[in-house]
Coordinates of C-alpha atoms in Angstrom, one line a residue:
M447 CA 11.8 -1.3 23.4
E448 CA 12.5 1.9 21.9
F449 CA 10.0 3.2 18.9
A450 CA 11.8 6.3 18.1
Y451 CA 14.5 7.2 15.5
T452 CA 17.9 7.4 17.0
P453 CA 19.6 10.8 16.2
R454 CA 21.8 9.0 13.6
L455 CA 18.5 7.4 12.0
A456 CA 16.9 10.9 12.0
E457 CA 20.0 12.6 10.3
L458 CA 20.0 9.7 7.7
K459 CA 16.3 10.2 7.1
D460 CA 16.8 13.9 6.5
R461 CA 19.7 13.6 4.3
A462 CA 17.8 11.0 2.2
R463 CA 14.6 13.7 2.1
I464 CA 16.9 16.3 0.8
L465 CA 18.5 14.0 -2.0
T466 CA 15.1 13.1 -3.0
E467 CA 13.9 16.8 -3.4
K468 CA 17.1 17.3 -5.5
I469 CA 16.1 14.7 -7.8
L470 CA 12.1 15.2 -7.9
P471 CA 12.7 18.0 -10.6
F472 CA 13.5 15.3 -12.9
E473 CA 10.6 13.4 -12.9
D474 CA 8.9 15.3 -15.7
E475 CA 11.9 14.9 -18.2
C476 CA 12.1 11.4 -17.5
E477 CA 8.2 10.9 -18.2
R478 CA 8.5 13.0 -21.3
N479 CA 11.7 11.7 -22.7
N480 CA 11.6 7.9 -21.5
G481 CA 14.8 8.7 -19.6
L482 CA 17.1 11.3 -18.9
C483 CA 19.8 13.2 -20.8
A484 CA 23.5 13.0 -19.9
E485 CA 23.4 16.4 -18.4
S486 CA 20.8 15.4 -15.8
H487 CA 22.5 12.4 -15.1
A488 CA 25.5 14.2 -14.2
S489 CA 23.5 16.5 -12.1
I490 CA 22.0 13.8 -10.2
K491 CA 25.3 11.8 -9.8
A492 CA 26.9 15.2 -8.2
A493 CA 24.0 15.4 -5.8
V494 CA 24.2 11.7 -4.8
L495 CA 27.9 11.9 -4.1
D496 CA 27.6 15.3 -2.4
S497 CA 25.1 13.6 0.0
G498 CA 27.2 10.7 1.0
L499 CA 24.7 8.2 0.3
Q500 CA 26.2 6.5 -2.5
A501 CA 26.6 2.9 -2.4
I502 CA 24.9 2.6 1.2
N503 CA 25.2 -0.9 1.2
T504 CA 28.9 -1.0 0.7
P505 CA 31.5 -0.4 3.3
T506 CA 33.2 3.0 3.7
E507 CA 36.8 1.3 3.2
F508 CA 35.5 0.4 -0.5
G509 CA 33.7 4.0 -1.0
G510 CA 30.4 3.1 0.2
A511 CA 28.3 4.8 2.7
G512 CA 28.6 1.9 4.9
L513 CA 24.9 1.8 6.4
S514 CA 23.3 -1.1 8.2
V515 CA 20.3 -2.8 6.8
L516 CA 18.0 -0.7 8.9
E517 CA 19.6 2.6 8.0
Q518 CA 19.2 1.4 4.3
V519 CA 15.8 0.9 4.7
V520 CA 15.2 4.4 6.2
V521 CA 17.1 5.8 3.2
Q522 CA 15.3 3.7 0.7
D523 CA 11.9 4.9 2.2
E524 CA 12.5 8.2 1.3
L525 CA 13.9 7.5 -2.1
G526 CA 10.9 5.5 -2.7
K527 CA 8.7 8.7 -3.2
L528 CA 10.3 9.6 -6.5
T529 CA 8.3 8.4 -9.7
N530 CA 10.1 6.9 -12.8
A531 CA 12.3 4.9 -10.6
L532 CA 14.7 7.9 -10.1
W533 CA 15.6 6.1 -6.9
D534 CA 17.7 3.9 -8.9
T535 CA 19.8 6.8 -9.8
V536 CA 21.2 6.6 -6.4
W537 CA 23.3 3.7 -7.1
R538 CA 23.9 0.7 -4.7
P539 CA 26.2 -2.1 -6.2
A540 CA 24.4 -5.4 -5.9
N541 CA 24.9 -7.5 -2.8
P542 CA 26.7 -10.3 -4.3
L543 CA 29.7 -8.0 -4.8
A544 CA 30.2 -8.5 -0.9
H545 CA 31.8 -11.7 -1.8
A546 CA 34.1 -10.2 -4.5
T547 CA 37.9 -11.1 -4.2
P548 CA 40.5 -8.1 -3.6
E549 CA 41.0 -8.1 -7.4
Q550 CA 37.3 -7.8 -8.2
R551 CA 36.7 -5.1 -5.5
E552 CA 39.4 -3.1 -7.2
R553 CA 38.2 -3.5 -10.6
Y554 CA 34.5 -3.6 -10.0
L555 CA 33.1 -2.8 -6.4
I556 CA 35.4 0.5 -5.7
P557 CA 34.6 2.2 -9.1
G558 CA 30.9 1.1 -8.7
A559 CA 30.7 2.7 -5.2
R560 CA 32.2 5.9 -6.6
G561 CA 29.6 5.9 -9.6
D562 CA 32.1 5.2 -12.5
R563 CA 31.0 1.6 -12.9
R564 CA 27.4 0.3 -12.9
D565 CA 26.5 -3.2 -12.6
A566 CA 23.2 -5.4 -13.6
V567 CA 22.3 -8.4 -12.3
A568 CA 21.5 -11.1 -15.1
I569 CA 19.4 -14.1 -13.4
S570 CA 16.0 -14.6 -15.0
E571 CA 15.6 -16.2 -18.4
A572 CA 12.7 -16.8 -20.7
A573 CA 11.8 -20.0 -18.9
A574 CA 13.3 -19.1 -15.3
G575 CA 11.5 -16.3 -13.8
S576 CA 10.8 -16.8 -10.0
D577 CA 12.2 -20.2 -10.1
F578 CA 15.7 -19.3 -10.8
S579 CA 17.2 -22.7 -10.1
A580 CA 15.6 -23.5 -13.6
A581 CA 18.1 -21.3 -15.3
Q582 CA 19.9 -22.9 -18.5
T583 CA 22.6 -20.5 -19.0
T584 CA 25.8 -22.7 -19.0
A585 CA 29.6 -22.1 -18.2
T586 CA 32.0 -24.7 -20.0
P587 CA 35.2 -25.1 -18.9
D588 CA 37.8 -24.2 -21.4
G589 CA 40.5 -26.5 -20.4
R590 CA 42.9 -23.5 -19.1
G591 CA 41.3 -22.6 -16.0
G592 CA 38.2 -20.3 -17.8
Y593 CA 35.0 -20.6 -18.9
V594 CA 32.5 -20.4 -22.2
I595 CA 29.3 -18.7 -21.3
N596 CA 26.2 -19.5 -23.6
G597 CA 22.6 -18.7 -23.0
E598 CA 20.3 -15.9 -22.4
K599 CA 19.0 -13.7 -19.7
W600 CA 16.0 -11.4 -19.7
F601 CA 14.6 -8.5 -17.5
V602 CA 18.2 -7.3 -17.0
T603 CA 17.3 -3.9 -15.0
V604 CA 20.0 -1.2 -15.9
G605 CA 21.4 -3.4 -18.6
D606 CA 21.2 -0.4 -21.0
V607 CA 23.6 1.5 -19.1
A608 CA 25.8 -1.2 -17.0
D609 CA 29.2 -1.7 -18.1
Y610 CA 29.5 -5.2 -16.5
L611 CA 26.9 -7.9 -15.6
I612 CA 26.5 -10.5 -12.8
V613 CA 25.6 -13.5 -14.7
L614 CA 24.1 -16.7 -12.9
A615 CA 25.0 -19.6 -15.2
N616 CA 25.5 -23.3 -14.5
V617 CA 29.1 -24.8 -14.7
Q618 CA 29.1 -27.9 -16.6
P619 CA 29.2 -31.0 -16.3
E620 CA 27.9 -30.7 -12.6
H621 CA 25.4 -28.0 -13.4
A622 CA 26.8 -26.3 -10.5
P623 CA 25.1 -22.6 -10.6
T624 CA 27.6 -20.0 -10.2
M625 CA 28.0 -16.0 -10.4
F626 CA 30.3 -14.4 -12.9
L627 CA 31.3 -11.1 -13.4
V628 CA 31.1 -10.1 -17.3
D629 CA 32.1 -6.9 -18.7
V630 CA 29.3 -5.9 -21.4
D631 CA 32.1 -5.4 -24.2
T632 CA 33.2 -8.9 -24.1
P633 CA 32.9 -10.6 -27.3
G634 CA 29.8 -12.7 -27.6
V635 CA 27.7 -10.3 -25.1
K636 CA 24.9 -8.7 -27.0
I637 CA 21.4 -7.0 -26.2
T638 CA 19.0 -8.5 -28.5
N639 CA 15.7 -6.7 -27.4
V640 CA 14.6 -3.8 -25.2
P641 CA 10.9 -4.3 -24.4
R642 CA 8.6 -1.6 -23.5
Y643 CA 7.2 -2.1 -20.3
T644 CA 4.1 -0.4 -18.5
H645 CA 6.1 1.9 -16.4
T646 CA 8.6 4.4 -17.5
F647 CA 11.7 3.7 -15.7
V648 CA 14.8 5.7 -15.7
Y649 CA 16.7 2.7 -17.0
E650 CA 15.8 -0.3 -19.4
H651 CA 15.2 -3.7 -18.6
P652 CA 17.1 -5.5 -22.0
E653 CA 17.3 -8.8 -22.9
F654 CA 21.0 -10.3 -23.6
T655 CA 22.3 -13.3 -25.3
F656 CA 25.9 -14.7 -24.4
T657 CA 27.2 -16.6 -27.4
D658 CA 30.6 -18.4 -26.5
V659 CA 31.5 -15.7 -24.4
R660 CA 35.2 -16.4 -22.9
V661 CA 35.9 -15.4 -19.3
G662 CA 38.8 -16.3 -16.9
P663 CA 38.6 -18.1 -13.5
E664 CA 39.1 -14.4 -12.1
A665 CA 35.4 -13.9 -13.3
V666 CA 34.0 -16.2 -10.7
L667 CA 32.1 -14.4 -8.1
G668 CA 31.8 -16.2 -4.6
G669 CA 33.3 -19.3 -5.6
V670 CA 31.8 -22.1 -8.3
G671 CA 28.5 -23.8 -7.0
G672 CA 27.8 -20.8 -4.7
G673 CA 25.5 -18.9 -7.2
L674 CA 22.0 -19.9 -5.7
D675 CA 23.1 -19.0 -2.2
L676 CA 24.2 -15.6 -3.5
T677 CA 21.2 -15.1 -5.2
R678 CA 19.0 -16.0 -2.4
D679 CA 20.9 -13.9 -0.1
W680 CA 20.6 -10.9 -2.5
F681 CA 16.8 -11.5 -3.1
T682 CA 16.2 -11.5 0.7
E683 CA 17.8 -7.9 1.3
E684 CA 16.5 -6.5 -1.9
R685 CA 12.9 -7.7 -0.9
L686 CA 13.5 -5.4 2.2
M687 CA 14.3 -2.6 0.1
I688 CA 11.5 -3.1 -2.1
G689 CA 9.3 -3.1 0.8
A690 CA 10.9 0.3 2.1
R691 CA 10.4 1.8 -1.3
T692 CA 7.0 0.9 -1.9
I693 CA 6.0 2.4 1.6
G694 CA 7.6 5.8 0.7
A695 CA 5.7 5.6 -2.7
A696 CA 2.5 5.0 -0.9
E697 CA 3.2 7.8 1.6
R698 CA 3.7 10.3 -1.3
A699 CA 0.6 9.2 -3.1
L700 CA -1.6 9.5 -0.2
T701 CA -0.2 12.7 0.7
L702 CA -1.0 14.2 -2.8
A703 CA -4.4 12.4 -2.5
V704 CA -5.2 14.1 0.9
D705 CA -4.2 17.5 -0.4
W706 CA -6.3 17.1 -3.4
A707 CA -9.3 15.9 -1.3
R708 CA -9.0 19.1 0.8
N709 CA -9.2 21.6 -2.2
R710 CA -11.3 19.6 -4.8
V711 CA -15.1 20.7 -4.2
Q712 CA -17.8 18.5 -5.7
G713 CA -21.4 19.1 -4.7
G714 CA -20.7 22.3 -2.9
E715 CA -18.3 20.2 -0.4
A716 CA -14.9 19.6 -0.2
L717 CA -14.0 15.8 -1.0
I718 CA -12.3 15.3 2.2
N719 CA -15.6 15.6 4.0
R720 CA -17.2 12.8 2.0
Q721 CA -17.3 9.6 4.2
L722 CA -16.2 7.3 1.1
I723 CA -13.4 9.5 0.5
Q724 CA -12.5 9.6 4.5
G725 CA -12.7 5.8 4.2
M726 CA -10.0 5.4 1.4
I727 CA -8.0 7.7 3.4
A728 CA -8.1 5.9 6.6
D729 CA -7.6 2.6 5.1
S730 CA -4.5 4.1 3.4
V731 CA -3.0 5.2 6.6
V732 CA -3.3 1.9 8.3
D733 CA -1.7 0.1 5.2
I734 CA 1.3 2.5 5.3
T735 CA 1.8 2.7 9.1
A736 CA 1.5 -1.2 9.8
N737 CA 3.8 -1.9 7.0
R738 CA 6.4 0.8 7.6
A739 CA 6.7 -0.7 11.3
Y740 CA 6.9 -4.1 10.3
T741 CA 9.7 -3.5 7.6
H742 CA 11.6 -1.4 10.1
Q743 CA 11.4 -4.2 12.6
V744 CA 12.7 -7.0 10.0
A745 CA 15.5 -4.9 9.2
W746 CA 16.6 -4.4 12.7
E747 CA 16.4 -8.1 13.0
F748 CA 19.0 -8.5 10.1
D749 CA 21.4 -6.1 11.8
Q750 CA 21.0 -8.2 15.2
A751 CA 21.4 -11.7 13.5
D752 CA 24.3 -14.0 13.7
P753 CA 25.3 -14.6 9.8
A754 CA 26.9 -17.8 10.7
N755 CA 23.4 -19.2 12.2
A756 CA 21.7 -21.0 9.3
E757 CA 18.1 -21.4 10.9
Q758 CA 18.1 -17.6 11.7
R759 CA 19.0 -16.8 8.1
K760 CA 16.0 -19.1 6.8
T761 CA 13.8 -17.4 9.2
L762 CA 14.8 -14.0 8.1
H763 CA 14.6 -15.0 4.6
A764 CA 10.8 -15.9 5.5
K765 CA 10.0 -12.5 7.3
A766 CA 11.9 -10.4 4.3
A767 CA 9.2 -12.4 1.9
T768 CA 6.6 -11.2 4.6
V769 CA 7.7 -7.6 4.2
K770 CA 7.9 -7.7 0.5
L771 CA 4.4 -9.5 0.1
S772 CA 2.6 -7.2 2.5
A773 CA 4.3 -3.8 1.6
S774 CA 4.1 -4.2 -2.2
E775 CA 0.4 -5.2 -2.0
A776 CA -0.8 -2.6 0.6
S777 CA 1.1 0.1 -1.5
N778 CA -0.6 -0.9 -4.6
R779 CA -4.1 -0.6 -2.7
V780 CA -2.8 2.9 -1.5
V781 CA -2.0 4.4 -4.9
D782 CA -5.1 2.9 -6.4
R783 CA -7.2 4.6 -3.9
A784 CA -5.2 7.8 -4.7
V785 CA -5.8 7.6 -8.4
Q786 CA -9.7 7.4 -7.5
I787 CA -9.5 10.2 -5.5
F788 CA -8.1 12.3 -8.0
G789 CA -10.7 11.2 -10.5
G790 CA -10.0 11.7 -14.2
R791 CA -6.6 13.7 -13.2
G792 CA -5.2 10.5 -11.7
Y793 CA -5.2 8.9 -14.9
I794 CA -3.2 11.7 -16.7
R795 CA 0.5 11.1 -16.9
D796 CA 1.4 14.5 -15.7
Y797 CA 0.1 13.5 -12.1
P798 CA 2.6 11.5 -10.0
V799 CA -0.2 9.2 -8.7
E800 CA -0.7 8.0 -12.2
R801 CA 3.2 7.3 -12.4
L802 CA 3.3 5.5 -9.1
W803 CA 0.1 3.4 -10.0
R804 CA 1.9 2.2 -13.0
E805 CA 5.3 1.7 -11.4
L806 CA 4.3 -0.1 -8.3
R807 CA 2.5 -2.7 -10.0
V808 CA 5.9 -4.7 -10.9
D809 CA 6.8 -4.8 -7.2
R810 CA 4.4 -7.5 -6.9
I811 CA 6.5 -9.4 -9.6
W812 CA 9.9 -8.8 -9.7
E813 CA 12.5 -10.1 -7.2
G814 CA 9.8 -13.0 -6.6
T815 CA 6.1 -12.8 -7.4
S816 CA 3.6 -12.4 -4.6
E817 CA 2.9 -16.0 -5.0
I818 CA 6.4 -17.3 -4.3
Q819 CA 6.4 -14.9 -1.3
R820 CA 3.6 -16.9 -0.1
L821 CA 5.2 -20.3 -0.9
V822 CA 8.2 -19.2 1.2
I823 CA 6.3 -18.0 4.0
A824 CA 4.3 -21.0 4.3
N825 CA 7.2 -23.4 3.8
E826 CA 8.9 -21.6 6.9
A827 CA 5.5 -22.0 9.0
N828 CA 5.8 -25.6 8.2
K829 CA 9.6 -26.4 8.9
R830 CA 10.3 -24.2 11.9
G831 CA 7.1 -23.1 13.1
V832 CA 4.6 -20.1 13.1
E833 CA 6.3 -18.9 16.1
N834 CA 9.4 -18.1 14.4
L835 CA 7.4 -15.9 12.2
L836 CA 5.2 -13.9 14.6
A837 CA 7.9 -13.6 17.5
F838 CA 10.0 -10.8 18.2
P839 CA 13.7 -12.0 18.3
A840 CA 14.9 -13.4 21.5
P841 CA 17.4 -10.7 23.6
V842 CA 21.0 -10.8 22.8
L843 CA 22.9 -11.8 26.0
G844 CA 26.0 -10.1 26.2

């Protein structure tokens, strides 16, 4: 059993750190202006391409970096230290695109890997949040092989800059959940609302309506009726990435808080010498180290798993839920302590700990709330046994 980064992982971590440091100076502009200007986006795009960390989840033959799940986690851990969700400027095509046809790859995935196109996943609705099986958007066959899509989608992250959407809709009359690739300039696609959220995100999360949107049979992604499986697979990997990013964010918050506590003098003594402050620091170290270790473990297990083993996939789905639940809640605790250590300054938006405090809150909600994660974990314990959730994987026999 090895608990050290391989040279490859260490090199990727360092490369991600350097890229993070190049993006870091854009944080203040993003917070001040609720986003970045075109010139700033262009500068970041150039830095991403220069780093070779574009599309880390996409095979190299399609223009991506072709990283394993564990390698992606190591990179996302570093990028998570950026405030204003600037980690999202380091684009990663949505995982369902792995099921694209050759024609879809040429039209969507390959340009997306280069950073010339951007996707946004449109799954949630006003009455279908964590329970995406409750989605009401429909795709009705038009009698010529195509479909007519009607419905609405909420919380479409990056929808303000995406030029195409991955839309979950139910094909009628079977009500078969299916994913569709829909260009945003297709007639009938419209942004109807851009809500204001607690965080200042580099991109928006608009609401879309689809009114008699006509698409051809080539728009179906992964086959008719495969939408929920693709959504679950996407959520599973995305939950691991959320875990990794929140850990990186917590590390930055704690590092800033410790530096502040060393230099801040109250009552004639540095804050870091106060036992109540020391307790917060110690608890934060525990939260970060324990969750980083488990996130790396589960990512490694993903890379060793047999994709054809359905039982294994279900167990890993629950383990990814464990990562997301534990890391997101622990990181919220860490950043809350960091704000407290900073005192009044921790409540000023000029300070990164304040921004991280606002931004990390959503990680307990999106891609499945903490409550949904608990249900997934408990269901797995009931169906396949607690030992499957607690054990290390069995050795792979060659």
